[in-house]
mmCIF file of C-alpha atoms and ligand atoms in Angstrom:
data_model
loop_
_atom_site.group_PDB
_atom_site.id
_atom_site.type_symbol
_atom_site.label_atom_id
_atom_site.label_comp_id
_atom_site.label_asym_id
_atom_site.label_seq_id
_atom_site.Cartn_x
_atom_site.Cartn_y
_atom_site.Cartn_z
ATOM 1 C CA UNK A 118 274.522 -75.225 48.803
ATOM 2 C CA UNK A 119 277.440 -73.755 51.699
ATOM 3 C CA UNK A 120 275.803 -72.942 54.742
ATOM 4 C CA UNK A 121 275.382 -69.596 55.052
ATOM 5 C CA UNK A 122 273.279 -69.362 51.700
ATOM 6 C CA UNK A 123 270.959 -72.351 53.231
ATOM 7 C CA UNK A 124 270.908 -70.582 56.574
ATOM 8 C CA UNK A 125 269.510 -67.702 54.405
ATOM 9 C CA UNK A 126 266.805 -69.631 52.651
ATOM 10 C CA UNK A 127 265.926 -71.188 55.534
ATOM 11 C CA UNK A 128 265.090 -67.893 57.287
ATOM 12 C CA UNK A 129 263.449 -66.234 54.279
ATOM 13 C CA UNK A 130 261.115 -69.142 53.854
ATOM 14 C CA UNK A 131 260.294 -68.945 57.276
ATOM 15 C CA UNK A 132 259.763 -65.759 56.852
ATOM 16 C CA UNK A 133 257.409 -65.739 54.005
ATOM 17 C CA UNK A 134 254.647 -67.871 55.971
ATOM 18 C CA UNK A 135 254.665 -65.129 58.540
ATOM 19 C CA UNK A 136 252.884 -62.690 55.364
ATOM 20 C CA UNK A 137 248.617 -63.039 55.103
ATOM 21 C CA UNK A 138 246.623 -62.863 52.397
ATOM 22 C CA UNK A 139 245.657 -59.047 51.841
ATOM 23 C CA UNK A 140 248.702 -57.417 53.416
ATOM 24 C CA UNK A 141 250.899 -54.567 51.972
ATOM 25 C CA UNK A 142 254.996 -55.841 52.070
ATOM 26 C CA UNK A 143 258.021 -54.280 52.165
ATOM 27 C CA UNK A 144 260.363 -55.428 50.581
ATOM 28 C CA UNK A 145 264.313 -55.136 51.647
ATOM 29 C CA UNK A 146 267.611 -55.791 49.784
ATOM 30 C CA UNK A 147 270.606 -58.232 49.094
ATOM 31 C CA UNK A 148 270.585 -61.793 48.817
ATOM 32 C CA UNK A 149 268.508 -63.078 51.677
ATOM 33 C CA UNK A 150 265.611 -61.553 50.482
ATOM 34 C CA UNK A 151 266.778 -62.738 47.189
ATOM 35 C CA UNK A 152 265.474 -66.009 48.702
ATOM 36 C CA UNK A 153 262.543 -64.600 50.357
ATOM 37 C CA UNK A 154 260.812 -62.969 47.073
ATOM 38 C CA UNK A 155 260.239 -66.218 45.223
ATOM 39 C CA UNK A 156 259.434 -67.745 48.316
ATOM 40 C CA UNK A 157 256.387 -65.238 49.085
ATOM 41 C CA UNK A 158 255.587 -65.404 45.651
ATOM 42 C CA UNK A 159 255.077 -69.000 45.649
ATOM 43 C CA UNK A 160 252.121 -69.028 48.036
ATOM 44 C CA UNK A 161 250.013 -67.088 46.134
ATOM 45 C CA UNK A 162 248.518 -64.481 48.287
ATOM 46 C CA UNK A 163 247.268 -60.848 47.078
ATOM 47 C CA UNK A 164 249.211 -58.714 48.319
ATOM 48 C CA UNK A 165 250.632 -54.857 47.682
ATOM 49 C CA UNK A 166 254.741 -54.771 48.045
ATOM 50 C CA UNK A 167 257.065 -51.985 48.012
ATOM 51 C CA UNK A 168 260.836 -52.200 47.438
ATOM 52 C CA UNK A 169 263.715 -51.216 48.538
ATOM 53 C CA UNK A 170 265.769 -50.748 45.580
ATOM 54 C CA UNK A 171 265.875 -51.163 41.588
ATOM 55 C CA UNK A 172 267.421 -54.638 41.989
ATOM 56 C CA UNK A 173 264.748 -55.609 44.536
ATOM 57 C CA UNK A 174 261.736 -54.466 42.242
ATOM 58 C CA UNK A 175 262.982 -56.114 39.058
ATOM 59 C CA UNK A 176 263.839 -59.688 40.901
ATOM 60 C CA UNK A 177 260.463 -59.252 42.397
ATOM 61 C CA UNK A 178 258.504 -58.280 39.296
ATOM 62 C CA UNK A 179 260.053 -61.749 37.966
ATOM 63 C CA UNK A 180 258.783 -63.524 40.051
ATOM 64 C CA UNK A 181 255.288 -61.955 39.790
ATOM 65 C CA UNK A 182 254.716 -59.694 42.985
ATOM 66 C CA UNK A 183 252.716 -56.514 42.359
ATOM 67 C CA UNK A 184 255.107 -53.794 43.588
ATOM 68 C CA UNK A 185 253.703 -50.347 44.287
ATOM 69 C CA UNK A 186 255.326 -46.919 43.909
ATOM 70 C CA UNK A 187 256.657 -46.180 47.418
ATOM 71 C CA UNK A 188 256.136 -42.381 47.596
ATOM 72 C CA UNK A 189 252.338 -43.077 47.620
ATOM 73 C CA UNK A 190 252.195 -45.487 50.567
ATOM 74 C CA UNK A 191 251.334 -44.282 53.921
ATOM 75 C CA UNK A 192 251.801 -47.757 56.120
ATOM 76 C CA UNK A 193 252.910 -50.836 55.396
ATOM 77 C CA UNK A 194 251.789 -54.154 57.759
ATOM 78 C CA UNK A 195 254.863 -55.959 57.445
ATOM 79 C CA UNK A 196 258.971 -55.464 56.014
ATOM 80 C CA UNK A 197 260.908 -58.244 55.541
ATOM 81 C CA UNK A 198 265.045 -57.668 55.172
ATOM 82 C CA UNK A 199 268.179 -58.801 55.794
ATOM 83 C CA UNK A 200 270.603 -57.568 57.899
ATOM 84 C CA UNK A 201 275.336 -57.497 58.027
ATOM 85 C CA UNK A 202 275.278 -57.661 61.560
ATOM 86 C CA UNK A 203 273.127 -58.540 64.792
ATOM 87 C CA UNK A 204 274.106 -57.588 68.181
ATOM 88 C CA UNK A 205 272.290 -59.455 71.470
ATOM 89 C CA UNK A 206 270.537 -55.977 72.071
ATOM 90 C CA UNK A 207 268.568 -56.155 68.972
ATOM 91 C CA UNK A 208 270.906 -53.348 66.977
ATOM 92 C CA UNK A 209 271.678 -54.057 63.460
ATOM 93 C CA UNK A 210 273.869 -52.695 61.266
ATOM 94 C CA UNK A 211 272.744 -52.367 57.855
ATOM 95 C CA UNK A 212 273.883 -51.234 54.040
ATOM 96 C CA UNK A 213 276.003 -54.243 52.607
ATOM 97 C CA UNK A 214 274.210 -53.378 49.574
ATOM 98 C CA UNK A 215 274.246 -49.483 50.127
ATOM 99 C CA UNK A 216 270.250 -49.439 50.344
ATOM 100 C CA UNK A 217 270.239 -48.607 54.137
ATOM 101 C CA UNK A 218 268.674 -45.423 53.925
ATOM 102 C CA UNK A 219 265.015 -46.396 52.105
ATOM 103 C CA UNK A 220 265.260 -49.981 53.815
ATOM 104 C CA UNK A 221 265.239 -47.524 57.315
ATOM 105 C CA UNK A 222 262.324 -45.590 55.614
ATOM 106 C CA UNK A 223 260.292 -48.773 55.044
ATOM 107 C CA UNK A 224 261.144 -50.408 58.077
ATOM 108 C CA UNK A 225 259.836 -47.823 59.923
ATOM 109 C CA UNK A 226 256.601 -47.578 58.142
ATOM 110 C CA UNK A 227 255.648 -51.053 58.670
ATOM 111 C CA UNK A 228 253.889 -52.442 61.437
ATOM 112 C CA UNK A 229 255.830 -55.150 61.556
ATOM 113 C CA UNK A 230 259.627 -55.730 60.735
ATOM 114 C CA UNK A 231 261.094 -58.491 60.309
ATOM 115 C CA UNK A 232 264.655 -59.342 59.861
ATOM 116 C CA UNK A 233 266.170 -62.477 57.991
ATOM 117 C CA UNK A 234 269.504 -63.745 58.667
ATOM 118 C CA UNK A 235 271.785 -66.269 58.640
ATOM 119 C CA UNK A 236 273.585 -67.748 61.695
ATOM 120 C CA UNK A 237 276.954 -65.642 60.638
ATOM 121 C CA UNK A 238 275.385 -62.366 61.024
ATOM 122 C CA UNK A 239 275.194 -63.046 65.056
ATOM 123 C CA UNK A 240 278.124 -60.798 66.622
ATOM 124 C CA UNK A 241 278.702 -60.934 70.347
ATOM 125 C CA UNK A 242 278.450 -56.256 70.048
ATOM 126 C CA UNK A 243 278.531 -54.220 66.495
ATOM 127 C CA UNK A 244 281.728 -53.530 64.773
ATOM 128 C CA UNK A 245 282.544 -51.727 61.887
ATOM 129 C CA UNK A 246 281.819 -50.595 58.849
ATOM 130 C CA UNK A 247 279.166 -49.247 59.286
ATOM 131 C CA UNK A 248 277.348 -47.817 56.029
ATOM 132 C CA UNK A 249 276.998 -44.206 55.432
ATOM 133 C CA UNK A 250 275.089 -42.848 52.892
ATOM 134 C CA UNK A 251 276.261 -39.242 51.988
ATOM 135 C CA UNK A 252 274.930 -36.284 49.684
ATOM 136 C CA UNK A 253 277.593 -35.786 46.873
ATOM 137 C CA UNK A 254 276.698 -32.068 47.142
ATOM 138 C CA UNK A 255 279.658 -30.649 49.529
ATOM 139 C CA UNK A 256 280.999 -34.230 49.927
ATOM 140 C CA UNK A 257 284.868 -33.189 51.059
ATOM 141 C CA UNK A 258 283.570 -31.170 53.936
ATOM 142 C CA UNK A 259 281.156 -33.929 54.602
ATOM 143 C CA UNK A 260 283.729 -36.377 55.127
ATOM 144 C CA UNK A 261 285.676 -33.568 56.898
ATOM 145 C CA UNK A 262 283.185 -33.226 59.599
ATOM 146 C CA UNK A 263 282.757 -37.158 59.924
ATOM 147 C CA UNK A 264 286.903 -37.429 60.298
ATOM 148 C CA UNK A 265 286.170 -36.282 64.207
ATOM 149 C CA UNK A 266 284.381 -39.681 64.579
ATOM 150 C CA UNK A 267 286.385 -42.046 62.783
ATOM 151 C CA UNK A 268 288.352 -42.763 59.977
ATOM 152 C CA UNK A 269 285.533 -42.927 57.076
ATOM 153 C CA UNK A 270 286.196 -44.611 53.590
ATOM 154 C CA UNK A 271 284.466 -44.319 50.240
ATOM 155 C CA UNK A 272 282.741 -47.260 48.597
ATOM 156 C CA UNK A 273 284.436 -46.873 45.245
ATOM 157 C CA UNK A 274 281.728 -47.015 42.054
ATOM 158 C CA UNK A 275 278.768 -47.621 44.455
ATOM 159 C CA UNK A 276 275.505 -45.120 45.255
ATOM 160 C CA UNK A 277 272.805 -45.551 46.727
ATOM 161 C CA UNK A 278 269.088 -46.152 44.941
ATOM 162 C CA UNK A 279 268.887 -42.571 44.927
ATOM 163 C CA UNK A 280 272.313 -41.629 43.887
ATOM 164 C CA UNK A 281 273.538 -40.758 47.208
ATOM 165 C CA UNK A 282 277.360 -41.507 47.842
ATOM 166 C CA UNK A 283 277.587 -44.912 49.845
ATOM 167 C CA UNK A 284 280.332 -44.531 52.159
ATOM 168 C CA UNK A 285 282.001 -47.198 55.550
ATOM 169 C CA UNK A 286 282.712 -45.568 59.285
ATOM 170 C CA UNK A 287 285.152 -47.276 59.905
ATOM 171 C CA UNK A 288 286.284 -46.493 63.361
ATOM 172 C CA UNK A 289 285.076 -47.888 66.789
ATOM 173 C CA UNK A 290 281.550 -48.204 68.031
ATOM 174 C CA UNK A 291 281.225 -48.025 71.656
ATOM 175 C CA UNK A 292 277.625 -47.371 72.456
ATOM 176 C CA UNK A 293 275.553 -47.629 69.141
ATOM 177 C CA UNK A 294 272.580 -45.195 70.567
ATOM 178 C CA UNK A 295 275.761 -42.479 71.010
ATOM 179 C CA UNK A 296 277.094 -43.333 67.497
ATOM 180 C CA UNK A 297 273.549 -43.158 65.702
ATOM 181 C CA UNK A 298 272.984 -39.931 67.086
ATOM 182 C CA UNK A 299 276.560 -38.366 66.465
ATOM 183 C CA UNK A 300 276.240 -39.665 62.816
ATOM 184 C CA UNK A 301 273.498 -38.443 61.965
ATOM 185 C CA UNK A 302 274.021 -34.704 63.179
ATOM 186 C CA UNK A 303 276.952 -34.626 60.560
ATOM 187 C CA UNK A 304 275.363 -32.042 57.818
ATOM 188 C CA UNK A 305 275.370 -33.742 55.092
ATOM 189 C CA UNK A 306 274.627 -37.834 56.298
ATOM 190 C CA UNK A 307 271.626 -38.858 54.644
ATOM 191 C CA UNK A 308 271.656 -41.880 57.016
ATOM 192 C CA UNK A 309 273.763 -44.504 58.415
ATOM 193 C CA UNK A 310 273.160 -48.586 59.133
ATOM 194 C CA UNK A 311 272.723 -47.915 62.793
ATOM 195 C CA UNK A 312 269.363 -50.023 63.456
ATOM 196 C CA UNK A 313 267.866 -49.568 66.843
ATOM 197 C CA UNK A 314 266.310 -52.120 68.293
ATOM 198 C CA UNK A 315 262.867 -50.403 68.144
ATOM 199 C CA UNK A 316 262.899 -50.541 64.973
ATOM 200 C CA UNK A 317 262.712 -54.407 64.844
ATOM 201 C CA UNK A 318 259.529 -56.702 65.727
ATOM 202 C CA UNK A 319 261.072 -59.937 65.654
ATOM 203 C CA UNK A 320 264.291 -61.543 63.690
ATOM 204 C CA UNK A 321 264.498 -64.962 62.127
ATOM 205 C CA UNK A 322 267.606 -66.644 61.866
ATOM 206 C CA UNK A 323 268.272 -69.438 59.649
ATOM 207 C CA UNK A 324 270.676 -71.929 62.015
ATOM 208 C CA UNK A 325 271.602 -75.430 60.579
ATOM 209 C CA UNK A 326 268.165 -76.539 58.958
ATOM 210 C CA UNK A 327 266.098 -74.776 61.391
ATOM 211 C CA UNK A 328 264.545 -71.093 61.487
ATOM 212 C CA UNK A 329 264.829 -69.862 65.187
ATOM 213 C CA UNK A 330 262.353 -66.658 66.119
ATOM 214 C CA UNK A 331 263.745 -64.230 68.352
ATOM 215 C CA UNK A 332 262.938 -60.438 69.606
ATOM 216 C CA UNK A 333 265.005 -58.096 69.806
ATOM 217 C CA UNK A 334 267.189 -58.077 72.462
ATOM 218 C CA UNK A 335 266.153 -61.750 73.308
ATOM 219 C CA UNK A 336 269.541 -63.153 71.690
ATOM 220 C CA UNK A 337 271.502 -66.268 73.644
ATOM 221 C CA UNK A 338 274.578 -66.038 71.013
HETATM 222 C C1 LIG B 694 271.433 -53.986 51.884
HETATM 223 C C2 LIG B 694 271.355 -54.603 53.223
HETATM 224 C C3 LIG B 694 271.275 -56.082 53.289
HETATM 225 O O1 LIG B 694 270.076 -56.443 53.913
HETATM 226 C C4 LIG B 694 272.445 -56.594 54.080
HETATM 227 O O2 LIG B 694 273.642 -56.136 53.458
HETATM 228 C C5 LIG B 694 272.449 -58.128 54.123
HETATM 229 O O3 LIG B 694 272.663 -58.625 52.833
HETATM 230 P P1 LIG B 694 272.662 -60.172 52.503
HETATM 231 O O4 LIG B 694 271.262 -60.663 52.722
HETATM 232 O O5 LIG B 694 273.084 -60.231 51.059
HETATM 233 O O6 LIG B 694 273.643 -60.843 53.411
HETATM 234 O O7 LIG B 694 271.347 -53.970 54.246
HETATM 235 O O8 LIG B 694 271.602 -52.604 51.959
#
């Protein structure tokens, strides 16, 4: 297996033994948790999980997790996901896989959340893209208004779990705080990858053979 994927496993089987028996899960997108479902799975616990996207709830279905309908869950205890990029301040940016928006939603309903990563997703400060998920209604002047920001360019054939347009910013960063805010005040962003560091309890990075645990805003890289 090339590094990077056993980085991932590493991480999301590290990961998994931080879930307890009873809990309610959510569960994120792309192919570290692709690594983390079966690994959950395996140990057997009862447990209530919600996912992130279509992709997410078949692979986890497979593998014999009980996935609830989202829309009916108040609070989660714990969200596990993966993440493009992580900054030593904790930010993250999000949305390889165009899911950003309901992985921010789910993130932020759980007590707890926890991202997996491999050792490649450790950058010295964000850079772009950064994922933008748009509404197709009035998307021109949508991209019009972004155009003061930064050059902005469409993801061709890809939407988002909920048929939003999936978008890159592709311009500079600067201060991510400044960037999140400006982004979102565009009428017509559903949401961006912009992760705060708030947002995140704790992130596990797969490095060599070894999971390391780190808070946000704890990173040595
Ligand atoms: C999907 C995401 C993913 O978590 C992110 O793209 C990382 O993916 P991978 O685990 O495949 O490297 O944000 O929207």
């Amino acid at each position: 297996m090339e590094t990077a994927e056993h980085e991932k496993r590493i991480a999301a089987e590290a990961a998994a033994e931080l879930v307890e028996d009873g809990m309610s899960v959510g569960l994120g997108t792309g192919s570290t948790v692709a690594f983390f479902l079966p690994a959950l799975a395996v140990r057997g616990l009862d447990l209530r999980c919600a996912a992130t996207s279509p992709r997410t709830e078949s692979l986890a279905r497979e593998v014999g997790l009980r996935i609830e309908r989202f829309s009916a869950v108040e609070h989660l205890d714990i969200a596990v996901d993966g993440a493009d990029q992580v900054a030593p301040d904790g930010w993250l940016v999000k949305g390889g896989g165009g899911a950003h928006t309901r992985e921010k939603l789910v993130a932020a309903t759980a007590d707890r959340f926890v991202v997996i990563v491999d050792s490649t997703k450790l950058v010295p400060a964000l850079h772009a893209p950064v994922p933008l998920e748009l509404l197709s209604f009035g998307l021109a002047s949508t991209v019009r208004r972004l155009a003061a920001l930064g050059p902005v360019e469409r993801r061709t054939g890809r939407t988002s779990p909920d048929g939003g347009v999936i978008c890159d910013y592709r311009g500079p960063i600067g201060d991510p705080r400044w960037l999140a805010g400006a982004l979102r005040a565009v009428a017509g962003v559903v949401d961006h990858g912009l992760f705060p560091p708030e947002l995140v309890a704790e992130i596990v990075v797969g490095r060599g053979s070894r999971a390391e645990r780190m808070r946000p805003g704890g990173g040595r890289w």
